[in-house]
mmCIF file of C-alpha atoms in Angstrom:
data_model
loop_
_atom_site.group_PDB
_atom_site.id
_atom_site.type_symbol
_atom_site.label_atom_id
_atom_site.label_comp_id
_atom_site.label_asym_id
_atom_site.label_seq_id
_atom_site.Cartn_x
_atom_site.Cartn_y
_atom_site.Cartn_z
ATOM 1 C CA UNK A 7 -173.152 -59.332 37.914
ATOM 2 C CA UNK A 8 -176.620 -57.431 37.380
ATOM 3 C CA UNK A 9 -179.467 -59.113 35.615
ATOM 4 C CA UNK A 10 -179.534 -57.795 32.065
ATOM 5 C CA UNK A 11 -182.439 -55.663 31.830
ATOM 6 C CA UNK A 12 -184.269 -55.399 28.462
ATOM 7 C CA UNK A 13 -185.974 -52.005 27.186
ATOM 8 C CA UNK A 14 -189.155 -52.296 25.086
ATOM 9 C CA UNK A 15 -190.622 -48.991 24.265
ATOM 10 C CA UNK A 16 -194.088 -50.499 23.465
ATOM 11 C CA UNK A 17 -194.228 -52.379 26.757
ATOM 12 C CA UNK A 18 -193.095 -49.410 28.782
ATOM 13 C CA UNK A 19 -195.358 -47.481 27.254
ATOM 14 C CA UNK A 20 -198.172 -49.551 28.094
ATOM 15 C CA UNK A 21 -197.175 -50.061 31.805
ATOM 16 C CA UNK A 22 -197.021 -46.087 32.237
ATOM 17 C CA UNK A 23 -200.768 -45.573 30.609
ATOM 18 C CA UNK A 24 -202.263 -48.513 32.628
ATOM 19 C CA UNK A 25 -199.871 -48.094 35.475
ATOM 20 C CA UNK A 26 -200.376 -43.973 35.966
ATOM 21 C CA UNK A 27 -202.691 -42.978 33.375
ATOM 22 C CA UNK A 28 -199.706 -41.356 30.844
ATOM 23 C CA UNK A 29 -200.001 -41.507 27.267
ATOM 24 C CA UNK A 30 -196.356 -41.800 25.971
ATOM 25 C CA UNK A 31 -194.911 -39.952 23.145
ATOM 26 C CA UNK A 32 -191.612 -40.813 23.467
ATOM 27 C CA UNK A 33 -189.090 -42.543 25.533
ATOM 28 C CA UNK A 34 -185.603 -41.205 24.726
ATOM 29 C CA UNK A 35 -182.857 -43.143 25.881
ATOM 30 C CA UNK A 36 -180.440 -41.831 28.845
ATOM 31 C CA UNK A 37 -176.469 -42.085 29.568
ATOM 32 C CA UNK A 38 -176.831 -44.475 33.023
ATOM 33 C CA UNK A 39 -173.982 -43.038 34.248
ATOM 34 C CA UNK A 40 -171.909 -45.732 36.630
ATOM 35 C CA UNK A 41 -175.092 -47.506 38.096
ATOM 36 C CA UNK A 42 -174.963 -50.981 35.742
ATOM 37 C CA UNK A 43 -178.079 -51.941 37.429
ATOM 38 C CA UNK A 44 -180.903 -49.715 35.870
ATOM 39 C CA UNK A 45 -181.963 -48.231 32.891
ATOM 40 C CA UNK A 46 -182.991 -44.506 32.172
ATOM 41 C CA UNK A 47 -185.636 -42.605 30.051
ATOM 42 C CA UNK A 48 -186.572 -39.345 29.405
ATOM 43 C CA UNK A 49 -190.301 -39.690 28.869
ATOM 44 C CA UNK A 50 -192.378 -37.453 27.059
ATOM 45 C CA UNK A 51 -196.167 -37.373 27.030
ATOM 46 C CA UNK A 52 -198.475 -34.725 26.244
ATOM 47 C CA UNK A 53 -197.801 -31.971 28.148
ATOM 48 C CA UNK A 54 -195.273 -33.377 30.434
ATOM 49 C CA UNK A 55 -191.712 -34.879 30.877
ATOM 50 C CA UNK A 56 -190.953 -37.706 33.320
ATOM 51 C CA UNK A 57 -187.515 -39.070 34.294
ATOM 52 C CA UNK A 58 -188.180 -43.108 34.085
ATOM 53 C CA UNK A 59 -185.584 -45.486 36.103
ATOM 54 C CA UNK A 60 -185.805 -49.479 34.873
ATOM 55 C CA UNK A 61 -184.385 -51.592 37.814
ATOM 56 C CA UNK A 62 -184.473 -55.394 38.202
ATOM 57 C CA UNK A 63 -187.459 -56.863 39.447
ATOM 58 C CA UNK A 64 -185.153 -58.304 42.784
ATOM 59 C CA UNK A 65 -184.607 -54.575 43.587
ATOM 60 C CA UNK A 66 -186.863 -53.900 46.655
ATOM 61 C CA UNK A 67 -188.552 -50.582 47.137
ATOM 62 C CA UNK A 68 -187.211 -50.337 50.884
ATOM 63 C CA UNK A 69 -185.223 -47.257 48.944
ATOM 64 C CA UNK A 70 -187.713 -45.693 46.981
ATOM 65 C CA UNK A 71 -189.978 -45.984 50.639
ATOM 66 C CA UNK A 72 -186.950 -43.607 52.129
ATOM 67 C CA UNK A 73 -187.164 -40.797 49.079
ATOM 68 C CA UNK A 74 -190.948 -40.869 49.735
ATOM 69 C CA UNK A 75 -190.433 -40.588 53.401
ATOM 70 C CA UNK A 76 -188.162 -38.022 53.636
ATOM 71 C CA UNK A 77 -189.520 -35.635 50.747
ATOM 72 C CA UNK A 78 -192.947 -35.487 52.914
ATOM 73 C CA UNK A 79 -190.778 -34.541 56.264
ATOM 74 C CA UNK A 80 -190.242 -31.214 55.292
ATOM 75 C CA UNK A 81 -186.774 -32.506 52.984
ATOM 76 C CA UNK A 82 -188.316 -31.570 49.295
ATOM 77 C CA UNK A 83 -184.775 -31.612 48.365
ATOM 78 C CA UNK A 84 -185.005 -35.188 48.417
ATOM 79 C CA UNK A 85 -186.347 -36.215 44.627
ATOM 80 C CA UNK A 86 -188.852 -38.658 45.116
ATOM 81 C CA UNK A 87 -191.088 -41.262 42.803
ATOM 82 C CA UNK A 88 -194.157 -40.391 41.681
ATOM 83 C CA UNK A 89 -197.108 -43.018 43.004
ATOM 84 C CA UNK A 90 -199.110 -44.981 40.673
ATOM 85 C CA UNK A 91 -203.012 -44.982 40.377
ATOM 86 C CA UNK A 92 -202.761 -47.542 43.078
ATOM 87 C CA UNK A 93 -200.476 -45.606 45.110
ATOM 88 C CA UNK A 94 -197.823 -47.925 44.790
ATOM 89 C CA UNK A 95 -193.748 -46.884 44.242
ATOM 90 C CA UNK A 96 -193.297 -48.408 41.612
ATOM 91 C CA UNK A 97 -194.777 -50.556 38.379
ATOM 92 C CA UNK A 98 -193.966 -53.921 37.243
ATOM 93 C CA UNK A 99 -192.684 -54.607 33.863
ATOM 94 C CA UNK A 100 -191.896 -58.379 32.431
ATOM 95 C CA UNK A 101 -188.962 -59.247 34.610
ATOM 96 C CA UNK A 102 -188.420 -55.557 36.176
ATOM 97 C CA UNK A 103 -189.660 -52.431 37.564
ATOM 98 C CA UNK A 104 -190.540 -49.013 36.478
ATOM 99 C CA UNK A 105 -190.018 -45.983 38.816
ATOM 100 C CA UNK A 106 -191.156 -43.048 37.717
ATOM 101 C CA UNK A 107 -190.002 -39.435 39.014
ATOM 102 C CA UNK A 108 -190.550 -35.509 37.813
ATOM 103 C CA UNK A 109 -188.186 -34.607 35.015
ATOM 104 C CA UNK A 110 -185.889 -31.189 36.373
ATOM 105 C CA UNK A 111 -184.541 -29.367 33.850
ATOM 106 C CA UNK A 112 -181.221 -28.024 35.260
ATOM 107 C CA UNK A 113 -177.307 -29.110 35.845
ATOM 108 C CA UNK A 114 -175.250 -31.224 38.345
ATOM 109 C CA UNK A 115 -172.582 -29.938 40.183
ATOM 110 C CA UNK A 116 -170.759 -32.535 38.209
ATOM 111 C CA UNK A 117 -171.117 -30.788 35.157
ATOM 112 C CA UNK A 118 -171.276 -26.560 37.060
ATOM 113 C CA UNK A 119 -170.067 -25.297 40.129
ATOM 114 C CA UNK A 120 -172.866 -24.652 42.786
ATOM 115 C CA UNK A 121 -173.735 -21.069 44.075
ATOM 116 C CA UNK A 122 -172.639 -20.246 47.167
ATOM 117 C CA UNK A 123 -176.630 -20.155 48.506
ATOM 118 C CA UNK A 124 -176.404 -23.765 47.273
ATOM 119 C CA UNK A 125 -173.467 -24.945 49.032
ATOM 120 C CA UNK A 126 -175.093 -23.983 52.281
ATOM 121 C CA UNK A 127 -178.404 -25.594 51.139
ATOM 122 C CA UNK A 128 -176.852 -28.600 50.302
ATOM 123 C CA UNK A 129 -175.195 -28.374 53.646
ATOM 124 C CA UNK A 130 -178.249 -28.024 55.265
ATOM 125 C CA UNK A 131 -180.195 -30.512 53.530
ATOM 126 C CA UNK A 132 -177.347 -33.175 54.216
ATOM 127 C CA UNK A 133 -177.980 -32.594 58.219
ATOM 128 C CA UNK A 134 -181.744 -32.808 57.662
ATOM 129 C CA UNK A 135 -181.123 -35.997 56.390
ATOM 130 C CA UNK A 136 -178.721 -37.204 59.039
ATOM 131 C CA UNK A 137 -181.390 -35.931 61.778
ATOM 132 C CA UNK A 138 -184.309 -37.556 60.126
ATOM 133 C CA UNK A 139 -186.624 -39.678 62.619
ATOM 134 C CA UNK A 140 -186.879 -42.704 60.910
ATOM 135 C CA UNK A 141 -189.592 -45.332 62.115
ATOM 136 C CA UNK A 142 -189.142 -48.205 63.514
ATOM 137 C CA UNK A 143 -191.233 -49.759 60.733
ATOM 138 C CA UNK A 144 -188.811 -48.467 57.736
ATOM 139 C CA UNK A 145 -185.739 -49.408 60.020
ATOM 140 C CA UNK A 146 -185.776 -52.617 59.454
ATOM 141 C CA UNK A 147 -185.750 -52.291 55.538
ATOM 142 C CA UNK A 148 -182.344 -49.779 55.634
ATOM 143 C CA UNK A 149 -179.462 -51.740 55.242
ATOM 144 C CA UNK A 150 -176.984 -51.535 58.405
ATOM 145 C CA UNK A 151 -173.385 -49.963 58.156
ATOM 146 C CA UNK A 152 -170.824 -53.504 58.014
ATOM 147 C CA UNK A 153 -167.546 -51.970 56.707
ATOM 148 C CA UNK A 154 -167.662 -54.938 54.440
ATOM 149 C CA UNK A 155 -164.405 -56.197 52.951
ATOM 150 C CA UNK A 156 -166.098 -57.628 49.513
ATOM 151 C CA UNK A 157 -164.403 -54.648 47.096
ATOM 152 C CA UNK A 158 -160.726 -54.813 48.840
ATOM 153 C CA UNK A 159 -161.362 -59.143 48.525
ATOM 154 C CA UNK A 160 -162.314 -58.272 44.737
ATOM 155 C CA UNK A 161 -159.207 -56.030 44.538
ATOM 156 C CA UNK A 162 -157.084 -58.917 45.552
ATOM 157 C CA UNK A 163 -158.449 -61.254 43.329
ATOM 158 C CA UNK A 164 -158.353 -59.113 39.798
ATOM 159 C CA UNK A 165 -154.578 -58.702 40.619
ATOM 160 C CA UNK A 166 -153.921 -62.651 41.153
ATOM 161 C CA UNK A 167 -155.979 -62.959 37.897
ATOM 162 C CA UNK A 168 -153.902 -59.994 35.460
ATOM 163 C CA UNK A 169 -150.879 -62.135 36.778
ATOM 164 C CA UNK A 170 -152.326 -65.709 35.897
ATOM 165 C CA UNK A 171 -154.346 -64.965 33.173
ATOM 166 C CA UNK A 172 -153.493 -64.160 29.550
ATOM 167 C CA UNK A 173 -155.253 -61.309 27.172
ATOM 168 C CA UNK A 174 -155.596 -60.139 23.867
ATOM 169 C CA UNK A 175 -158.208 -56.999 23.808
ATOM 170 C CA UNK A 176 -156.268 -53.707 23.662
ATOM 171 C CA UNK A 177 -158.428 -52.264 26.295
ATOM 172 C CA UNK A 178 -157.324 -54.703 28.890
ATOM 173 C CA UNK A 179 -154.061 -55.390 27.658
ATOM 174 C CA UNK A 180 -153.893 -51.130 28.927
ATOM 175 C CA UNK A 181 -155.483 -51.832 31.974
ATOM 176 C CA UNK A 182 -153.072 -55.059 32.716
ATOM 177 C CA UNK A 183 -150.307 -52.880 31.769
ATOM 178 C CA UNK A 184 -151.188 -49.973 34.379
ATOM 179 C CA UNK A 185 -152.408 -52.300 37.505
ATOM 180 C CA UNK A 186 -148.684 -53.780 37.009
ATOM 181 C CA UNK A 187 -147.121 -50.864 37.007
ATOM 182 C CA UNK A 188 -149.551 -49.331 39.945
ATOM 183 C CA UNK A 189 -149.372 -52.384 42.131
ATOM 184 C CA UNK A 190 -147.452 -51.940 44.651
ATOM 185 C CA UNK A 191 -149.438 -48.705 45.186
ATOM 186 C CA UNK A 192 -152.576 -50.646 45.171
ATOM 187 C CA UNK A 193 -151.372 -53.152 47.861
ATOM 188 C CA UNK A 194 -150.162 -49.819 50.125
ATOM 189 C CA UNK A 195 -154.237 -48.733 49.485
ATOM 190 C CA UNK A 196 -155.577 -52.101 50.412
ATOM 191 C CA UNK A 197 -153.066 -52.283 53.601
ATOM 192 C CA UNK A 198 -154.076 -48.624 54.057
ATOM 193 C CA UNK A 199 -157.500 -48.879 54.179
ATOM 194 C CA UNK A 200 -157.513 -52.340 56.681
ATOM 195 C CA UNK A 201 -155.649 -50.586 59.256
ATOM 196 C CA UNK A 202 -157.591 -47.440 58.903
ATOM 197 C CA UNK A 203 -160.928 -50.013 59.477
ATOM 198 C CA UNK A 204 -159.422 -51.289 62.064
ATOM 199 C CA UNK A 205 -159.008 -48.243 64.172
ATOM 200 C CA UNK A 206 -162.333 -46.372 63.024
ATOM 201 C CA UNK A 207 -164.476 -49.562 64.017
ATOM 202 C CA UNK A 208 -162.966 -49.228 67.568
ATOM 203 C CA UNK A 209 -164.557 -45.732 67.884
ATOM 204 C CA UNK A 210 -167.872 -47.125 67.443
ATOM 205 C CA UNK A 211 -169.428 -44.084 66.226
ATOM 206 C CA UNK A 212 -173.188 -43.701 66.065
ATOM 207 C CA UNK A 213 -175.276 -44.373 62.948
ATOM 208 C CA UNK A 214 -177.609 -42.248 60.687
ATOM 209 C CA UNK A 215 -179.545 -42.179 57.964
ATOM 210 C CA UNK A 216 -177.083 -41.751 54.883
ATOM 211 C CA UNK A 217 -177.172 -40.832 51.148
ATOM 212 C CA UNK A 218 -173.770 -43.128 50.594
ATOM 213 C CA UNK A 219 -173.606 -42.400 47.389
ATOM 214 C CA UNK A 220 -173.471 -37.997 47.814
ATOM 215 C CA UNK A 221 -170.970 -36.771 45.339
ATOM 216 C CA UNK A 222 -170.960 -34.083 42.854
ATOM 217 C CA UNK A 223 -173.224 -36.158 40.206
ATOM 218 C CA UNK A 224 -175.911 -36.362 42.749
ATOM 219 C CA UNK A 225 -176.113 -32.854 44.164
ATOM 220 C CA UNK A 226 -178.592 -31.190 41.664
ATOM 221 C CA UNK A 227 -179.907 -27.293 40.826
ATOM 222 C CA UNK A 228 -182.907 -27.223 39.569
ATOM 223 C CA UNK A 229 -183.831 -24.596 36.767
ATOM 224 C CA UNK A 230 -185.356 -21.858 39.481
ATOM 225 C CA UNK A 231 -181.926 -22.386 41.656
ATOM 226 C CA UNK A 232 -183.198 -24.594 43.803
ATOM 227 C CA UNK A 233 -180.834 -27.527 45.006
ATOM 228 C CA UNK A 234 -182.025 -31.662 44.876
ATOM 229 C CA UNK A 235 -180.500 -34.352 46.057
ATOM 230 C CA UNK A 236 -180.724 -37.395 43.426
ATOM 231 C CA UNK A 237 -180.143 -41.132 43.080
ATOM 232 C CA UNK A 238 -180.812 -41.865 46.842
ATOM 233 C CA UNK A 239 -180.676 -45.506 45.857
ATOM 234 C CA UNK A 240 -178.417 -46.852 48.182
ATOM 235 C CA UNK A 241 -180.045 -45.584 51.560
ATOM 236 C CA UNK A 242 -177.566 -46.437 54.886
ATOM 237 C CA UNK A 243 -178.006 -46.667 58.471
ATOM 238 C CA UNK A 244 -173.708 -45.626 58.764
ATOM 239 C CA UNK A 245 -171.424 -43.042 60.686
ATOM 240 C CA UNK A 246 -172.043 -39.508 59.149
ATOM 241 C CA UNK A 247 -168.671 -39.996 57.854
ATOM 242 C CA UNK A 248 -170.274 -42.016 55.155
ATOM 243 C CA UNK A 249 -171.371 -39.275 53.228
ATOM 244 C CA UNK A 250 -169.289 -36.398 54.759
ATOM 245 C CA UNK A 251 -166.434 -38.022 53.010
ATOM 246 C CA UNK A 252 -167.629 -36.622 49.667
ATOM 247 C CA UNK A 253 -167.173 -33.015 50.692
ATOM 248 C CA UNK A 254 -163.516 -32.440 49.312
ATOM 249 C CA UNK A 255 -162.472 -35.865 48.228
ATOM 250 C CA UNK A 256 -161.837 -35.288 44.519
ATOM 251 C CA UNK A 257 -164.102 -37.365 43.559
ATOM 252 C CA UNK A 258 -165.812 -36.544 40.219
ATOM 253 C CA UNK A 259 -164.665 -33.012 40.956
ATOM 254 C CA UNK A 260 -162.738 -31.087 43.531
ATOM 255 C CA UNK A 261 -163.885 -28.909 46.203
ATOM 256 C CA UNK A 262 -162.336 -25.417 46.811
ATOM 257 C CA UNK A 263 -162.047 -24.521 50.319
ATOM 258 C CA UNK A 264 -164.290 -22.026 49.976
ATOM 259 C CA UNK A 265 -166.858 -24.264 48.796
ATOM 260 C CA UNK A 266 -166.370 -26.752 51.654
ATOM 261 C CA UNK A 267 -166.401 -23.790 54.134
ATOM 262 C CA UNK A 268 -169.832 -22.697 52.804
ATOM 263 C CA UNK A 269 -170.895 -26.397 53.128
ATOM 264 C CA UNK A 270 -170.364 -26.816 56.730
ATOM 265 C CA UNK A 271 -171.634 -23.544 57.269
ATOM 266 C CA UNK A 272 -174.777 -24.740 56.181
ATOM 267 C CA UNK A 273 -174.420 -28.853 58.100
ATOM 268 C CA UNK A 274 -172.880 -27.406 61.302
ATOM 269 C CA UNK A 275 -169.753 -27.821 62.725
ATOM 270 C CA UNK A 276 -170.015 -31.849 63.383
ATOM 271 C CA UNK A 277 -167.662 -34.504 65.915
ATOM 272 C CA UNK A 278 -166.192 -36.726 62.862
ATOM 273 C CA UNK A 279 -162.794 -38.949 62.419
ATOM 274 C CA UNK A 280 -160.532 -37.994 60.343
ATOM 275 C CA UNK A 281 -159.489 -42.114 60.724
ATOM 276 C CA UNK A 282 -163.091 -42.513 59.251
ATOM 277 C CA UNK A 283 -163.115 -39.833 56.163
ATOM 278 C CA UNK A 284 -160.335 -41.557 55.266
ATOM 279 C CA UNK A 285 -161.392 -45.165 55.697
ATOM 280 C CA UNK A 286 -164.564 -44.477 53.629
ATOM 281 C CA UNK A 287 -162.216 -42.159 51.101
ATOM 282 C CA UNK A 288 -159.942 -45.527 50.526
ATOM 283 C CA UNK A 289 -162.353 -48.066 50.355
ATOM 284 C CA UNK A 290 -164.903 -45.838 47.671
ATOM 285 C CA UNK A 291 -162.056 -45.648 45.629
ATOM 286 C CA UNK A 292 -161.246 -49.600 45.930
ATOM 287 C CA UNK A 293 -164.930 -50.027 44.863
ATOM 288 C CA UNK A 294 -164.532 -48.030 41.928
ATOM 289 C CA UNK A 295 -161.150 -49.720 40.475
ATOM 290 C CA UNK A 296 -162.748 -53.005 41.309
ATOM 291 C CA UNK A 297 -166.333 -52.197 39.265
ATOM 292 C CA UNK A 298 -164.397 -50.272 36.386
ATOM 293 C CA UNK A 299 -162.357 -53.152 36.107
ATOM 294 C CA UNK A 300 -164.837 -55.610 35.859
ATOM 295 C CA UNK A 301 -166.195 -53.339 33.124
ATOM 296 C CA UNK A 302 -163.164 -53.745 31.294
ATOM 297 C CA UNK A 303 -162.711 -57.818 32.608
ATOM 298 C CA UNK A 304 -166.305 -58.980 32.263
ATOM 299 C CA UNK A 305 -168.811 -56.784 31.178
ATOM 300 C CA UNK A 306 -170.348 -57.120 27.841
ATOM 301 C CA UNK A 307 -170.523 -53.431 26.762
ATOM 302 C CA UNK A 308 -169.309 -51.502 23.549
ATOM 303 C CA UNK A 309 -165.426 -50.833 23.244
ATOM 304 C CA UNK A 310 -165.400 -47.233 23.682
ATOM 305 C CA UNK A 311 -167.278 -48.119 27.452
ATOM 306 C CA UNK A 312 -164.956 -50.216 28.302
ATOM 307 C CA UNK A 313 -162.348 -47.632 27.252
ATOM 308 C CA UNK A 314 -164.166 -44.908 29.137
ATOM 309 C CA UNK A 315 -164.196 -47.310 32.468
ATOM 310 C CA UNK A 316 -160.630 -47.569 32.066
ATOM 311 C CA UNK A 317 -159.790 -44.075 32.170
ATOM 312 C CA UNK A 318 -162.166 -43.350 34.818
ATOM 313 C CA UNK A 319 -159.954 -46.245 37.050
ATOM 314 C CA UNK A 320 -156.686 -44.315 35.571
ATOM 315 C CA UNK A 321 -158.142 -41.268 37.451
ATOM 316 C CA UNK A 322 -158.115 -41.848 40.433
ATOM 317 C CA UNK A 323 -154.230 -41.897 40.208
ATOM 318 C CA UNK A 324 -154.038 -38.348 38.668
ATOM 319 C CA UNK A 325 -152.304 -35.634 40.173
ATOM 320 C CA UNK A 326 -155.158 -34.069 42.642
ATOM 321 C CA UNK A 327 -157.302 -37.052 42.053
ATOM 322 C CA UNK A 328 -159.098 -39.360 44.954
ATOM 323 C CA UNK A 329 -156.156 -40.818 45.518
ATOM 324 C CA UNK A 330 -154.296 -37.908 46.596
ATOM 325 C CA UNK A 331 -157.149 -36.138 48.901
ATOM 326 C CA UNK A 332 -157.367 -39.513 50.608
ATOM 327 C CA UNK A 333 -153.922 -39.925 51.384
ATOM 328 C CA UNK A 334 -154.028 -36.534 52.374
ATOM 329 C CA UNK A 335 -156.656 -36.480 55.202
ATOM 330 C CA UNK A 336 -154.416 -38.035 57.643
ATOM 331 C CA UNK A 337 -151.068 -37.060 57.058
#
C-alpha cells in the first residue's frame, strides 16, 4: 500500500521559501484524482500560482528527469517541474518530496472535448514522444516494458477472498454483491487477457519511450488553446501500443471517430497489433478493478470515496464502457 503522506502547511511553506525562494500565501488543497500515492496543492504566493505534487520520499526522480528532458527537446507540451535554487527536481520535506510545476489555468479533455487543432496536436506530440532520443544515461533509470501479471494475480486473489471472507460495511457488501454476480465475466477477462499476452509477446515488438498513463485526464488545453500533456509519472520503455491503446478505449470518456481520425492524422499512420491494443485495453482495466477494490477492501478513506471507487469499478461494465471497446478491438 502507499506510505501515508502527511500535509503540513507551515512546513511546506517553509520548504518552498528556502527551497525556491516563494513566499506562500496559501496552499489550497486538491482532488488527487486516482494516484493514492501523492498529494496536491494549488499554491498561491504573491503574484503567482504553482501546482505543488507531495510524493513519498522512496519515489525517485528518474520521472521527473524525463518531463525535464523532453520539455527542453523541442516537446513544451510535456509539463515539466520547476528547478530549485540549487537546480535540483525536486525538494525534500520530513519523510517526502515536493515537486513543484507552473499552475495552467484551463480544462482536461476529461472534463471538455478537444478542438479539432488539438486532436492533431496531441497526435503529434504523442509521436514526438515515441521518437524521442533518449540517452543512454537516462535509459537506465526508465523502467522496461515486463507485461507483468501482478494486477490479474491481485484479481484472482480479491475473488478467493469475497468468497472466504465475511463483511459488514454497505459499501463492500455492494461491491461483494456485484463481483459475484460479474464473475464469471471477470474470469473470461483474466483468461482473455493471458492468451492475448501470450500471442502479443511473440511479436516482439520494439520499445519506446511511453506516457502509460495517456488518457483523457491527462491530455490538457491550456487557457490560450494550447494542448499539455500531464502526470507523466509513470515513464515506460514499452510497445507504442502502450499508450496508443487510450485513443478510443472508453476509458474516462469515449472517442468519436472523428476525433480518433484527427488523432492519427496528427501521430501518422503507425504498424500496431490489434492483439496488443487489446492486451494493454484488458489488463488497464484489471488494474483498475483491482486498485478500486482495494479502495473499497483496504484503504482507509472517507465512505463516500470508497463509494465513488466502487462506482468507478461498476463502470467499466456499462454499456459502451472499457469493457466493451476492449472486447471489441478484436472481434
Amino acid at each position: 500500500m502507499p506510505e501515508k503522506l502527511k500535509f503540513n502547511e507551515t512546513a511546506v511553506a517553509n520548504c518552498l521559501l528556502n527551497n525556491y525562494g516563494i513566499e506562500v500565501v496559501r496552499v489550497v488543497p486538491i482532488d488527487g484524482g486516482a494516484d493514492q500515492n501523492a498529494l496536491v496543492f494549488k499554491v498561491e504566493s504573491r503574484g503567482s500560482i504553482y501546482f505543488l505534487k507531495q510524493k513519498p520520499s522512496s519515489v525517485d526522480d528518474s520521472a521527473l528527469v524525463v518531463q525535464d528532458f523532453l520539455h527542453n527537446q523541442d516537446i513544451s507540451e510535456v509539463l515539466s517541474p520547476i528547478k530549485t535554487n540549487d537546480q535540483k527536481l525536486s525538494a525534500s520535506i520530513n519523510q517526502s518530496k515536493l515537486v513543484l510545476y507552473p499552475y495552467i489555468e484551463g480544462f482536461s479533455n476529461a472534463e471538455k472535448p478537444l478542438s479539432e487543432q488539438n486532436w492533431i496536436e496531441f497526435g503529434q506530440t504523442l509521436k514526438k514522444i515515441h521518437s524521442a532520443n533518449i540517452p543512454e544515461s537516462l535509459q537506465g533509470s526508465i523502467r522496461l516494458e515486463t507485461y507483468s501479471t501482478r494486477f490479474p494475480k491481485d484479481l484472482v486473489r480479491i475473488i478467493s477472498q469475497i468468497h472466504e471472507d465475511s463483511f459488514t460495511d454497505p459499501t463492500t457488501l455492494r461491491m461483494v454483491e456485484f463481483f459475484r454476480l460479474k464473475e464469471e465475466e471477470l474470469n473470461k477477462l483474466l483468461l482473455r487477457t493471458d492468451q492475448l499476452c501470450s500471442k502479443f509477446k511473440a511479436q516482439s515488438r520494439p520499445l519506446v519511450l511511453c506516457h502509460s498513463d495517456i488518457h483523457a485526464g491527462n491530455r490538457f488545453v491550456d487557457k490560450n488553446g494550447g494542448l499539455r500533456i500531464i502526470d507523466f509519472d509513470e515513464p515506460i520503455f514499452a510497445p507504442i501500443e502502450r499508450d496508443l491503446m487510450f485513443i478510443g478505449s472508453g476509458i474516462i470518456r469515449p472517442d468519436t471517430s472523428q476525433e480518433i481520425d484527427l488523432f492519427y492524422r496528427g501521430y501518422g499512420k503507425p504498424d500496431f497489433s490489434l492483439e496488443a491494443i487489446a492486451y494493454y485495453r484488458c489488463q488497464r482495466i484489471i488494474e483498475d478493478i483491482v486498485l478500486y477494490a482495494e479502495d473499497v477492501l483496504y484503504r482507509d478513506i472517507d465512505v463516500s470515496d470508497k463509494a465513488t471507487s466502487l462506482d468507478c469499478l461498476v463502470s467499466n461494465f456499462n454499456s459502451g464502457g472499457p469493457l466493451e471497446f476492449a472486447y471489441q478491438t478484436i472481434k
